[in-house]
Each structure stands twice: as structure tokens, then as C-alpha cells.
Amino acid sequence: MLTQKRVLVTGGAGFLGSHLCERLLASGAEVLCLDNYYCSTRSNVHHLLWHNRFELIRHDVCFPIYLEVDEIYNLACPASPVHYQRDPVQTMKTSVSGAINMLGLAKRTHAKILQTSTSEVYGDPAVHPQSEDYWGNVNPHGLRSCYDEGKRAAESLFMDYHRQHGIRIKIARLFNTYGPRMHPEDGRVVSNFIMQALRNRPITLYGDGSQTRSFCFVHDMIDALLLLMDSPDEVTGPINLGNPGEFTILELAESVVRLCGSKSEIVRKPLPPDDPARRRPDITKAGKILGWSPCVKLEQGLESTIAYFEKVIRRGAVAEETD
Ligand code: UDP
């Protein structure tokens, strides 16, 4: 009899996690979705609850958990600056204690474990585009450091568990990712701009909008995570995952207004401290090792994200007082 792979997804009810759970179920795996709903919602996985290979567990990765699993995707951590700065101590605990607990679980069960690290490990980069051998330019005590340093510490823990205990690890550095099921109020640029444009409200451009980001559509990102998990054991990463197309935030604002057919005006707001000036992944390594490169163009991805947020607004799923 064929035995099913049992896969744990921490942060499984979040934006990326819910897409990953869907794809793992489609591949025939048994999926344990673990979440504490700090910045995710059960509605993201509501459509999976009927599935007999899907199990939803309310749990905070800051505390140990005893499960039997073959693979772990460690996604649990708020990722938007608004969310991760709301309770910075908890953000650091989630990254560090969460990594220790999940690595401990991997050690006990001999599971393979993948860490979703971040482009934030490069801080405000002095090297452009960013490749994996660049060590970064991170402010160790700024408003972003709970996330940046937390994720850096987690990478270090993953490498040490690998070297010291022989754990099979994978470290993915995710650049900005967007798509359906982003939280409409997570404060990130794509969700903010689309929600503002659809309601004909002012588009809040921080700074002069000349800062750049590279935006990867969620389906491309999930493809890459699955390929990385399935790569040979000697592939540990870190490996950059993202879309190398680079846009200024002003360009993004203009595209969103146009694609939404919106009457919104673009208004300037102060630039938050330590906001990186430029960000673009060098994905040469992902191309060579995983044979992966993203295929969804920004405009195409924005259209499907806009369609999703239109539905959210129609359903009235966003609190009235935010109107
Ligand atoms: N940003 C903006 N208006 C917003 C939200 C964000 O101009 O309403 C800018 C922000 O200052 C940053 C970029 O958009 O330069 C991306 O911000 P986000 O919070 O999405 O993620 P980050 O890449 O900074 O972690």
C-alpha cells in the first residue's frame, strides 16, 4: 500500500500558507495546517475543511508541539511591516522560538524542513540586485529589526541544526509576493493600493515613490517552494525566490489606478524609517538548481488580485468603519 506523505504547514491559514495547503492536497499529501490566527483567518482555508486529508490545528509555534510528520514548511510569522511591528517582541519570538520548536520537531521525526526566510535579511541593500552571497545591510535595532534580525537568527539556527544534527533543511528567501487572499488590511503596498483604488480613495504613496520592489505572484512562489522542498538533500539554500521585474512604487500606484479604472488621486505620505530604497532578487541560483523562474507578469497578477479584492468588498468582508 502506498503511504501518504504527511506535511505540516505552519502559518497554513495565512496568505501563502493557504495556497500551499491547497497545492499539497492536490499532490496527494496529507496536510496538517497549523495557525494561531494572529494575522490570518480561518476563512482562507474554509474551503479545505471538508477534505479528509486536511486537518486544521490552532497552535502558536512559540510553544512545542508533538506530531508525526515527514515534511515541515515553516511559514508562521507576520510578514507585513504593519503586522510585524504591532507586537515586535512576539515577532522575534515567533521567528526564533518558532524555528527552534519546528527544528526540534524535525529532529525528532527525521522530517525535512523548509524555512521561509525573506529578502529583509538584506536590509537596505548596498548591492543590487541582491544575490545569496550578499550579507546585507540591516539596522539591528530599528523598527524593522524584530523581523529582519528574527529571520536572520532563524537562518542561522537552520544552518546549525543542519551542521550539528544533520537535519535536512531548505532556506528560501522570499521577495515581495502578492495575490488573492492577501489580507485587505495588512498595510502592504499591493493590498493598500488596490483597496484604495477600488474605493476611489487617495492612494497613499510613502516618500516620493522612487523606491523599488519586485513583485512575485503567489502561484509562481508556491511552485518554487514545492520544487525547493523536493530538491536533493544537498540543496540547503539560502536561495532567493521572487520575480526580478523591478518597479518603482509610483509606477505600481499608477498601474493599479489604471487597472482598477479608478478616480483615486495619488497623495504623498512620509516614508517609514529604514524603508529599503531598492530591492530586486538575483534568481540565477533558483534557475540553475530548481529550473524555476516566475511566469506571471505584474499586470496579469494585479488583474487577478484586483478581482479578488472586488469580491472581498462586495461580500462586505471588510469592517464598515474602515470605509
Ligand atoms: N508603501 C507605500 N504606500 C503604502 C504602503 C507601502 O508607498 O500604502 C511603500 C513602502 O513604503 C515600501 C513599499 O511600498 O517602500 C513596499 O511596502 P510593503 O509594506 O508592501 O513591504 P516592504 O517591501 O517594505 O516590506
mmCIF file of C-alpha atoms and ligand atoms in Angstrom, residues 79-82 84 119-120 144 176 186-190 192-193 196 203-207 209 211-213 215 249 252 270-272 275-276 279, ligand 1:
data_model
loop_
_atom_site.group_PDB
_atom_site.id
_atom_site.type_symbol
_atom_site.label_atom_id
_atom_site.label_comp_id
_atom_site.label_asym_id
_atom_site.label_seq_id
_atom_site.Cartn_x
_atom_site.Cartn_y
_atom_site.Cartn_z
ATOM 1 C CA ALA A 79 5.176 39.341 7.200
ATOM 2 C CA SER A 80 3.707 42.777 6.574
ATOM 3 C CA PRO A 81 5.525 45.672 8.296
ATOM 4 C CA VAL A 82 2.247 46.849 9.903
ATOM 5 C CA TYR A 84 5.093 42.538 12.468
ATOM 6 C CA SER A 119 14.567 39.482 1.304
ATOM 7 C CA GLU A 120 14.550 41.576 4.511
ATOM 8 C CA ARG A 144 12.123 46.526 11.189
ATOM 9 C CA ASN A 176 7.568 40.607 -2.081
ATOM 10 C CA ASP A 186 -2.331 44.153 6.122
ATOM 11 C CA GLY A 187 -0.904 47.556 5.193
ATOM 12 C CA ARG A 188 1.261 46.189 2.395
ATOM 13 C CA VAL A 189 1.612 48.196 -0.722
ATOM 14 C CA VAL A 190 -0.306 45.961 -3.141
ATOM 15 C CA ASN A 192 -3.371 49.076 0.267
ATOM 16 C CA PHE A 193 -3.237 50.480 -3.262
ATOM 17 C CA GLN A 196 -7.819 52.427 -2.035
ATOM 18 C CA ILE A 203 -3.545 56.332 -2.897
ATOM 19 C CA THR A 204 -1.037 56.659 -0.044
ATOM 20 C CA LEU A 205 2.398 56.895 -1.640
ATOM 21 C CA TYR A 206 5.139 56.835 1.007
ATOM 22 C CA GLY A 207 8.049 59.131 0.189
ATOM 23 C CA GLY A 209 7.659 56.716 -4.733
ATOM 24 C CA GLN A 211 11.864 53.249 -4.022
ATOM 25 C CA THR A 212 11.625 49.959 -5.917
ATOM 26 C CA ARG A 213 10.283 46.490 -5.230
ATOM 27 C CA PHE A 215 6.573 41.586 -7.037
ATOM 28 C CA ILE A 249 6.261 52.274 -6.052
ATOM 29 C CA LEU A 252 2.852 50.448 -9.131
ATOM 30 C CA PRO A 270 6.110 60.287 4.965
ATOM 31 C CA LEU A 271 8.475 57.437 4.170
ATOM 32 C CA PRO A 272 8.651 54.973 7.113
ATOM 33 C CA ASP A 275 12.342 51.601 4.217
ATOM 34 C CA PRO A 276 14.693 49.875 1.717
ATOM 35 C CA ARG A 279 15.025 45.572 -3.951
HETATM 36 N N1 UDP B 1 4.173 51.760 0.551
HETATM 37 C C1 UDP B 1 3.501 52.898 0.073
HETATM 38 N N2 UDP B 1 2.198 53.064 0.409
HETATM 39 C C2 UDP B 1 1.501 52.160 1.162
HETATM 40 C C3 UDP B 1 2.169 51.001 1.630
HETATM 41 C C4 UDP B 1 3.518 50.838 1.310
HETATM 42 O O1 UDP B 1 4.082 53.741 -0.624
HETATM 43 O O2 UDP B 1 0.303 52.395 1.403
HETATM 44 C C5 UDP B 1 5.585 51.567 0.189
HETATM 45 C C6 UDP B 1 6.515 51.284 1.360
HETATM 46 O O3 UDP B 1 6.998 52.480 1.930
HETATM 47 C C7 UDP B 1 7.607 50.472 0.684
HETATM 48 C C8 UDP B 1 6.884 49.713 -0.418
HETATM 49 O O4 UDP B 1 5.660 50.409 -0.622
HETATM 50 O O5 UDP B 1 8.554 51.330 0.085
HETATM 51 C C9 UDP B 1 6.591 48.272 -0.071
HETATM 52 O O6 UDP B 1 5.975 48.242 1.189
HETATM 53 P P1 UDP B 1 5.378 46.929 1.846
HETATM 54 O O7 UDP B 1 4.849 47.330 3.197
HETATM 55 O O8 UDP B 1 4.428 46.271 0.919
HETATM 56 O O9 UDP B 1 6.587 45.904 2.024
HETATM 57 P P2 UDP B 1 8.169 46.003 2.252
HETATM 58 O O10 UDP B 1 8.735 45.592 0.960
HETATM 59 O O11 UDP B 1 8.565 47.414 2.602
HETATM 60 O O12 UDP B 1 8.427 45.052 3.357
#
